Coordinates of C-alpha atoms and ligand atoms in Angstrom, one line a residue:
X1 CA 54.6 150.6 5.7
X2 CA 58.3 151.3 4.2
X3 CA 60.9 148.6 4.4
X4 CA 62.7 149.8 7.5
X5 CA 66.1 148.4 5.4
X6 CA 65.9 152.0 4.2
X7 CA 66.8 153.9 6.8
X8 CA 69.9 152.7 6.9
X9 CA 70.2 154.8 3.4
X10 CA 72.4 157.3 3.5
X11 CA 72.7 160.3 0.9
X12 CA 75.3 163.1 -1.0
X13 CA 75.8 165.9 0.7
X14 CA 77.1 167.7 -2.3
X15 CA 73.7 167.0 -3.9
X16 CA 71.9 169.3 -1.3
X17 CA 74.4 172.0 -1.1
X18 CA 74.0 171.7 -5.1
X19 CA 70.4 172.5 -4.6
X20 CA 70.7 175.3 -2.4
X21 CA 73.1 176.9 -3.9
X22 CA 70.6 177.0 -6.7
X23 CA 68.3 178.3 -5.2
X24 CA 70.3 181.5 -3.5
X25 CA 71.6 181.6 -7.2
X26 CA 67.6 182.2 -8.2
X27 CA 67.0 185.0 -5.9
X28 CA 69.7 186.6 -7.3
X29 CA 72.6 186.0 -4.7
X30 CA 76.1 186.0 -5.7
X31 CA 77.0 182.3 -5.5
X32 CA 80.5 180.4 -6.3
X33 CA 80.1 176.8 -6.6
X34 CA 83.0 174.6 -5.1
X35 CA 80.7 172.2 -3.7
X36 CA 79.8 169.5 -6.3
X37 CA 82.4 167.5 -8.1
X38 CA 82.3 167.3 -11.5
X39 CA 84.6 169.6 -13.9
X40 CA 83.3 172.6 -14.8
X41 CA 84.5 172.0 -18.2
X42 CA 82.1 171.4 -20.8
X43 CA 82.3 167.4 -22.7
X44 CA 85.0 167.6 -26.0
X45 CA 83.2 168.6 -29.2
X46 CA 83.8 165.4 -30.7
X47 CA 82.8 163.3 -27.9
X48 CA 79.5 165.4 -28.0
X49 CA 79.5 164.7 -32.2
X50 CA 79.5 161.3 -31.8
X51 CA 77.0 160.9 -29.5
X52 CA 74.9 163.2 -31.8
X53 CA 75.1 161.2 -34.4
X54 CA 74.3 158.0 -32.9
X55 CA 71.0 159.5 -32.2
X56 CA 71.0 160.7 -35.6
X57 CA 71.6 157.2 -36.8
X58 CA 69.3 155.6 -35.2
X59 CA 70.8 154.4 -31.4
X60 CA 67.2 154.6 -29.9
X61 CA 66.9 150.7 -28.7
X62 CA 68.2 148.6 -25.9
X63 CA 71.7 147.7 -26.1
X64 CA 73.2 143.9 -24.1
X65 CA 72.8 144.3 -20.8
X66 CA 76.8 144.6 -20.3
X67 CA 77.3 147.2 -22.9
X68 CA 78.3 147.7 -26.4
X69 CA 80.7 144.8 -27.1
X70 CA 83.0 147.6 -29.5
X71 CA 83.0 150.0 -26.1
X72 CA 84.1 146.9 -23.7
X73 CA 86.5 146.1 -26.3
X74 CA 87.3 149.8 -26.3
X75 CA 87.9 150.1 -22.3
X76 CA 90.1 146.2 -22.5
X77 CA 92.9 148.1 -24.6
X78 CA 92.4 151.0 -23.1
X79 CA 93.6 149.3 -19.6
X80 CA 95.7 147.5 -21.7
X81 CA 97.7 150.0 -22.9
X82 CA 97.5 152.2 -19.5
X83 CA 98.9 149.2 -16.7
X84 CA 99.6 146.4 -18.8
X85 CA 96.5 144.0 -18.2
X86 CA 94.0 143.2 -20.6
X87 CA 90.9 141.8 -18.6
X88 CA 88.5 139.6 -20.2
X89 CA 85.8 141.2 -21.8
X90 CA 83.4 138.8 -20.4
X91 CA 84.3 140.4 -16.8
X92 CA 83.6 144.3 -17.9
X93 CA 80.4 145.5 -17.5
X94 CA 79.3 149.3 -18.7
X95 CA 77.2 151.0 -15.8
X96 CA 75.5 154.0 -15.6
X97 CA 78.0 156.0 -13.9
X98 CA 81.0 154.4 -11.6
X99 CA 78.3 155.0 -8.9
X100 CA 76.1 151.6 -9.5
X101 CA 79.3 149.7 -9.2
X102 CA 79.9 150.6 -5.7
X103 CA 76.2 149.7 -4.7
X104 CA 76.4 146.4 -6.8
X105 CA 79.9 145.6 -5.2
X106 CA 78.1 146.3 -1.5
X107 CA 75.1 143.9 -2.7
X108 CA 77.2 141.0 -3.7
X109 CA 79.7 141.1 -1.2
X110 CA 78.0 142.7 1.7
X111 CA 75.4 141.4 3.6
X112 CA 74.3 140.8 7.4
X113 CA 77.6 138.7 9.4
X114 CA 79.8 140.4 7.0
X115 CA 81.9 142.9 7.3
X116 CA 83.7 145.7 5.1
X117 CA 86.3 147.9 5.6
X118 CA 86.3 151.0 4.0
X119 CA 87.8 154.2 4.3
X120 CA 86.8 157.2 6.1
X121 CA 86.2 160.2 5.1
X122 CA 85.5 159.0 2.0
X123 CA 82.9 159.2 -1.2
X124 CA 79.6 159.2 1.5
X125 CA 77.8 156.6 -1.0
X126 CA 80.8 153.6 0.1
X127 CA 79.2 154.1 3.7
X128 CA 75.6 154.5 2.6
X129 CA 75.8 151.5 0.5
X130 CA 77.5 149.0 2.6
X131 CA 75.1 149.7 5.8
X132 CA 72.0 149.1 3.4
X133 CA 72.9 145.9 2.1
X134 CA 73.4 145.2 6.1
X135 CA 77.1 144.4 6.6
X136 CA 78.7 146.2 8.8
X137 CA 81.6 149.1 8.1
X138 CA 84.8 148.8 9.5
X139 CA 86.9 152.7 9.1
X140 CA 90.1 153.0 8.5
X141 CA 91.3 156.5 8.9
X142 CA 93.2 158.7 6.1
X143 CA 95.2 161.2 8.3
X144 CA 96.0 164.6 7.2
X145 CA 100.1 163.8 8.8
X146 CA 100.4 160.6 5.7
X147 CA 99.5 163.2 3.3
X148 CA 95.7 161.3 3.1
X149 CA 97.5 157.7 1.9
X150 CA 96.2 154.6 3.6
X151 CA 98.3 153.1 6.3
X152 CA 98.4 149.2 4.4
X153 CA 99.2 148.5 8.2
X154 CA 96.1 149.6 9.4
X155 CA 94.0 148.4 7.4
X156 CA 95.3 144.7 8.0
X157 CA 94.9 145.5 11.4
X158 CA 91.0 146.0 11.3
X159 CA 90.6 142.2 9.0
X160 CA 88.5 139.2 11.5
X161 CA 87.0 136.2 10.1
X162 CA 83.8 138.0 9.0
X163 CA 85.9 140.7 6.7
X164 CA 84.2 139.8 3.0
X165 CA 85.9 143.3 1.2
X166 CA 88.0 146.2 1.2
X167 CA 87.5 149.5 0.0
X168 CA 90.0 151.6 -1.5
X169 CA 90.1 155.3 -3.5
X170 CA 93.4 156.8 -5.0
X171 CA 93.6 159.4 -6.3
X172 CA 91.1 160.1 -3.2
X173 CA 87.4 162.1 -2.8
X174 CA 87.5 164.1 -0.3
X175 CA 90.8 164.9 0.4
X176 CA 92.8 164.9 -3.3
X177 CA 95.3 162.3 -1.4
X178 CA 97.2 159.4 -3.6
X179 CA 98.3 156.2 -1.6
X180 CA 102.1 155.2 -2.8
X181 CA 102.8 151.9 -4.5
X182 CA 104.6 151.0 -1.4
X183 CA 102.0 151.0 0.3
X184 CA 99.7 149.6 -1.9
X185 CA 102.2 146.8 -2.5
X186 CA 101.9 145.8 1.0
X187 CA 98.1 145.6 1.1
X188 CA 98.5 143.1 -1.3
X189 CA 101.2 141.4 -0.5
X190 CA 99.2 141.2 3.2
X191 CA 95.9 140.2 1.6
X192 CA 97.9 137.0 0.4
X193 CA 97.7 135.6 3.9
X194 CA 93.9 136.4 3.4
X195 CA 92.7 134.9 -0.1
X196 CA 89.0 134.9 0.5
X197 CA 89.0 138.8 1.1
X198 CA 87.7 140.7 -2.1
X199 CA 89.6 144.3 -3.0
X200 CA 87.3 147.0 -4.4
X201 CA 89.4 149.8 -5.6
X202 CA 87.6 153.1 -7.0
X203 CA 89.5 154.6 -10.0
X204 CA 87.3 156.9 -11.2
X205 CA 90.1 159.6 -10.6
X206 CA 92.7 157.4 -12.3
X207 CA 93.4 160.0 -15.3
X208 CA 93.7 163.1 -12.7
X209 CA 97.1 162.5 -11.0
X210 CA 99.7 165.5 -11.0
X211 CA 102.8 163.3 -10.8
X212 CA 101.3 161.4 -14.5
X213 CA 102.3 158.1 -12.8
X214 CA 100.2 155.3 -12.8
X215 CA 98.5 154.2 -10.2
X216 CA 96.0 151.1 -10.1
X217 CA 95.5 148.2 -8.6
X218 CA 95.5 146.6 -12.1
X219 CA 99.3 146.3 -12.2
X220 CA 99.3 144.0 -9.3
X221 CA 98.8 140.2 -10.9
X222 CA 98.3 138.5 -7.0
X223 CA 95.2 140.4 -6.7
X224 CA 93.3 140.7 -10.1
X225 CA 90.9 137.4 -9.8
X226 CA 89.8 138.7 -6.6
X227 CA 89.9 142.7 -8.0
X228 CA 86.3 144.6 -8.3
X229 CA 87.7 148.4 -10.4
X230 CA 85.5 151.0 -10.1
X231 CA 86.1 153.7 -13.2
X232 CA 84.5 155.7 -16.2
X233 CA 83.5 158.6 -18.0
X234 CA 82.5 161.4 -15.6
X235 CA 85.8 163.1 -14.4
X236 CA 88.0 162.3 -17.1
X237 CA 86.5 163.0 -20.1
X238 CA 83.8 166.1 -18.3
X239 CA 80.9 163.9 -18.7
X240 CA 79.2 163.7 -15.3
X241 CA 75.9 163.9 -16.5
X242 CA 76.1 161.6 -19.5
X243 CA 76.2 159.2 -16.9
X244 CA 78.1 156.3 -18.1
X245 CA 80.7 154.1 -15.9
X246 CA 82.1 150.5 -15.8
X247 CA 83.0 148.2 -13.6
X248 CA 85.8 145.1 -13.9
X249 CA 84.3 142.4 -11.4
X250 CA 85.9 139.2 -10.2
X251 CA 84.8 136.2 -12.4
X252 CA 82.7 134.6 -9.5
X253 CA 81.0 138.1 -9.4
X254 CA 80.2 138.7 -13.1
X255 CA 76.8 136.9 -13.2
X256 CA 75.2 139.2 -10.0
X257 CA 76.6 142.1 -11.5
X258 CA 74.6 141.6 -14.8
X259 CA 71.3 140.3 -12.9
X260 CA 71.6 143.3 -11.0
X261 CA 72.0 145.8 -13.8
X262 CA 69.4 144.1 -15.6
X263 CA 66.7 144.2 -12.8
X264 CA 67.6 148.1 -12.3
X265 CA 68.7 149.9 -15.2
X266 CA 68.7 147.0 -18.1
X267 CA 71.2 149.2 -20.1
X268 CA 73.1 152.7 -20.6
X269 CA 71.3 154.4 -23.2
X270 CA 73.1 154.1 -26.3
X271 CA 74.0 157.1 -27.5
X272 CA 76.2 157.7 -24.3
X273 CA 77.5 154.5 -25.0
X274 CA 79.2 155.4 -28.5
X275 CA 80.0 159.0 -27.1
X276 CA 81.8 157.0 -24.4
X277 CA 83.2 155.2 -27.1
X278 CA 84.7 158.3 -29.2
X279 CA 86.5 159.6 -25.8
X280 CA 88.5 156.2 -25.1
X281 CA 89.7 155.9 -28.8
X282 CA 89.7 159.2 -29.7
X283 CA 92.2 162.1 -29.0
X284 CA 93.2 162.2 -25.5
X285 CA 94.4 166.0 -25.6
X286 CA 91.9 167.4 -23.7
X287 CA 92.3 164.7 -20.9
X288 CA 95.5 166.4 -20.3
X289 CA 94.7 169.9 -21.4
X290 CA 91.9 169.1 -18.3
X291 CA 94.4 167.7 -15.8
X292 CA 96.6 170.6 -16.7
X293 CA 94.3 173.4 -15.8
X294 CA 93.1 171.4 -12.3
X295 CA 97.0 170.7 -11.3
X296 CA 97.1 174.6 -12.0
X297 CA 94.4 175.6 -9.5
X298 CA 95.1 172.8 -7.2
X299 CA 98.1 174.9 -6.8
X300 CA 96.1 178.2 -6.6
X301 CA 94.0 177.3 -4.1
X302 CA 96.4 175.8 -1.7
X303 CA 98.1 179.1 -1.8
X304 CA 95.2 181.0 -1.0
X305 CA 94.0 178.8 1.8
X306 CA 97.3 178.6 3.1
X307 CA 97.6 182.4 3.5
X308 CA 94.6 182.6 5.5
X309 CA 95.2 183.0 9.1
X310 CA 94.1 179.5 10.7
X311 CA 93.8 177.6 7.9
X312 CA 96.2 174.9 6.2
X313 CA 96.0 172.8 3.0
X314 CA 98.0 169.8 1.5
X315 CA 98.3 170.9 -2.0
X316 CA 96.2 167.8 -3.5
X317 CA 98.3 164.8 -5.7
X318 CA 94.9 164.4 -7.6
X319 CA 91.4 164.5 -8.5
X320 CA 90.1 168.0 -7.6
X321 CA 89.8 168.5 -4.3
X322 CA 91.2 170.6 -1.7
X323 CA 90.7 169.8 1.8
X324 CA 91.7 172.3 4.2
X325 CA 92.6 172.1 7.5
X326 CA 89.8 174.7 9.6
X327 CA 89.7 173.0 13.1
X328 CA 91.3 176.2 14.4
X329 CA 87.7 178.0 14.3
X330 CA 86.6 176.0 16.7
X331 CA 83.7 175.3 15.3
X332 CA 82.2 172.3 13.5
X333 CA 82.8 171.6 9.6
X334 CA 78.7 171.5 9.1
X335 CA 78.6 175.4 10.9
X336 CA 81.3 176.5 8.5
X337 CA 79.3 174.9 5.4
X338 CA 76.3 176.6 6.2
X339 CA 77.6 179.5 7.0
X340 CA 79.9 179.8 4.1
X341 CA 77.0 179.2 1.7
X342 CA 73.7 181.3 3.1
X343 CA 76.3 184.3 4.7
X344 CA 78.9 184.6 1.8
X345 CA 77.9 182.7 -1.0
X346 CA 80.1 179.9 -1.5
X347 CA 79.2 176.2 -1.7
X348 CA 81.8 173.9 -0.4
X349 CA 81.2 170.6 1.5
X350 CA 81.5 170.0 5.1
X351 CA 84.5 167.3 5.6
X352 CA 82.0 165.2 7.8
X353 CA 79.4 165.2 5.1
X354 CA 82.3 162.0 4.2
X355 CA 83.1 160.7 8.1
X356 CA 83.3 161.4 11.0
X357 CA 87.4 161.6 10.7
X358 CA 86.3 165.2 8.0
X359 CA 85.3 166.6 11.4
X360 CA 87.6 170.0 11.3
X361 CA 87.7 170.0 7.4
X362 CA 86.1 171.5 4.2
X363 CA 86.1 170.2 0.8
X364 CA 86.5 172.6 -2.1
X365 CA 86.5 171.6 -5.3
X366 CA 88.7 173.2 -7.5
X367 CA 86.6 172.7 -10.5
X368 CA 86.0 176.2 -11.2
X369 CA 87.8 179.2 -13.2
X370 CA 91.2 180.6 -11.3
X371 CA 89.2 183.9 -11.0
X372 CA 86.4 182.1 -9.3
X373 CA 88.8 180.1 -7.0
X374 CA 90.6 183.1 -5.6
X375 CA 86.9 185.1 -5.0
X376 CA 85.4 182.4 -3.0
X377 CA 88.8 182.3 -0.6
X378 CA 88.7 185.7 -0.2
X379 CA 85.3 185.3 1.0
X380 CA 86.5 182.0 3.1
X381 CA 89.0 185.1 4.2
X382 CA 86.6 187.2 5.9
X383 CA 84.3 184.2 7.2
X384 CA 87.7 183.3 9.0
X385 CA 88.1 186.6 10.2
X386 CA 85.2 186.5 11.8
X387 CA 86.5 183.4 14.5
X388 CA 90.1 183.8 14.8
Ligands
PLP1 N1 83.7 157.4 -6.9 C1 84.1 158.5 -6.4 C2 85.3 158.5 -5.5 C3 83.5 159.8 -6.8 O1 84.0 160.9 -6.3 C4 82.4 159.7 -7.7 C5 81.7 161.0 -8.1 O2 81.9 162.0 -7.5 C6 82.0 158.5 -8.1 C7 82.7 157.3 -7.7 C8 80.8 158.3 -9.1 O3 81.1 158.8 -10.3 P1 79.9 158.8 -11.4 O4 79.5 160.2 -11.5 O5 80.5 158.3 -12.7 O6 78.8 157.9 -11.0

């Protein structure tokens, strides 16, 4: 018999479109990938070197659980020199991938009688994980009108006695929204009347914001000893499948982290580790060489959605992501996906495949070459045609 806890596993949409996409790709079909996001960039040369020659050098054993104590060094100055905060190195733990934090943040602070409020639409694992470790979601909604920023209001609204943690993404996955520091500041200036109520706040997109302002939850001292930060590798420096993340975990937390990292994946593999390593202290050109190129089609694609009769897009703050507006073709976000994919060869994501609130919504990532971008809308184009 399978533990019935299971079921309440959910999964990444972007992972089966991914697939399929492959698949249509095999028999020869004319596919443009927008579904899956990771940059289409390949990893800088000298990141790739160094990982090279760590395996050259010999990097083939089991490194402390944590991490390389040089890399968490490495990421303390790095946040140190970005917002102002060093964190102690004993509370920064290397993960493979930002991913494992959000499951290890659900497993230590989730739990049946608790109760966690988290965004929604939002990165599908947030929801996946919490239900799992049995505590019980609480959505707030990011609405298209706010430009995709949390309402700090709202989400105070939705705290009882049984709220254990919060959930928060900026720059945002699906919609490419980023919340202002006003109204981050008054999430924390409300969660002062709550002190038992932990803050989880993915950064993973923290390097991808068009404005170059900073934005984390670092650079607010009332809520750091109560602060789990999600970042890493993957969308900054183009190395998604490298897999390497970290996490930045309350001091109360730090011990489960580490038991659970070392029951699961007892390390990241070295040689990622000192390739990670060579990105945060090496030259940071081609982070914004990178966030040059997806402000550039960010603005691209908004144009060509937004000249397609039916359609509207916010032109994103961050990350890569467009998430147009498609409730005029009166048909659900999961139709269009399909249909966009098997009928004219473009993956994208269906906005529900993060929520029930995507309902009416695409994602497209705008991880792909201008050329490519402007194809797959034309295609989008005559799909639309089609309904309206
Ligand atoms: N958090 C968000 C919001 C993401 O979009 C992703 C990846 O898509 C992750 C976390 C996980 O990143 P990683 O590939 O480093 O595990």
């Amino acid at each position: 018999m399978l533990n019935r806890t299971l079921l309440s596993l959910g999964t990444e949409t972007a992972f089966t479109v991914l697939a399929r996409a492959g698949e249509l790709a095999n028999q020869g079909k004319s596919i443009i990938n927008l579904g899956i996001g990771q940059p289409d960039f390949s990893t800088p040369p000298h990141i790739v070197d160094a990982g090279i020659t760590a395996l050259r050098d010999g990097a083939h054993g089991y490194t402390p659980s944590m991490g390389l104590p040089i890399l968490r060094e490495a990421v303390q100055e790095d946040l140190s020199a970005r917002y102002g905060y060093c964190p102690p190195i004993s509370q920064i733990q290397i993960t493979p991938g930002g991913k494992p934090v959000i499951f290890m943040a659900a497993m230590i602070y989730g739990g049946v009688d608790n109760e966690i409020i988290l965004p929604n639409p939002s990165f599908p694992i947030y929801q996946s994980a919490v239900a799992y470790s049995q505590a019980t979601p609480v959505f707030y909604s990011l609405k298209e009108q706010n430009g995709f920023a949390f309402n700090a209001d709202e989400i105070l609204s939705k705290i009882t006695s049984n709220t254990n943690m919060i959930m928060i993404n900026s720059p945002h996955n699906p919609t490419g929204g980023i919340t202002p520091p006003s109204e981050i500041k008054k999430l924390v200036e409300g969660l002062t009347l709550h002190p038992n109520i932990t803050l989880f706040s993915d950064e993973i997109y923290d390097r991808l914001v068009f404005d170059n302002k900073p934005h984390s939850l670092l650079s607010y001292p009332e809520i750091r000893d109560r602060l789990i930060l999600l970042n890493g590798w993957s969308k900054t420096y183009a190395m998604t499948g490298w897999r390497i993340g970290y996490g930045i975990w309350p001091k109360q937390a730090i011990e489960f982290a580490d038991k659970i990292g070392v029951n699961y994946h007892s390390c990241v593999n070295a040689p990622t580790q000192f390739a990670a390593l060579a990105a945060t202290t090496g030259d940071q050109s081609c982070v914004e060489e990178m966030r040059l190129a997806f402000n550039r089609r960010a603005a691209i694609i908004t144009h060509k959605l937004n000249e397609i009769k039916g359609i509207s897009c916010q032109k994103p703050k961050g990350a890569f992501y467009a998430f147009p507006n498609i409730s005029a073709f009166g048909i659900s976000s999961d139709k269009i996906q399909t249909e966009l994919l098997e009928e004219f060869g473009v993956a994208g994501i269906s906005g529900t495949a993060f929520g029930s609130f995507g309902e009416g919504y695409l994602r497209l990532s705008s991880a792909n070459s201008d050329a490519l971008i402007s194809e797959a809308c034309d295609r989008l184009k005559q799909l639309a045609n089609g309904y309206l």
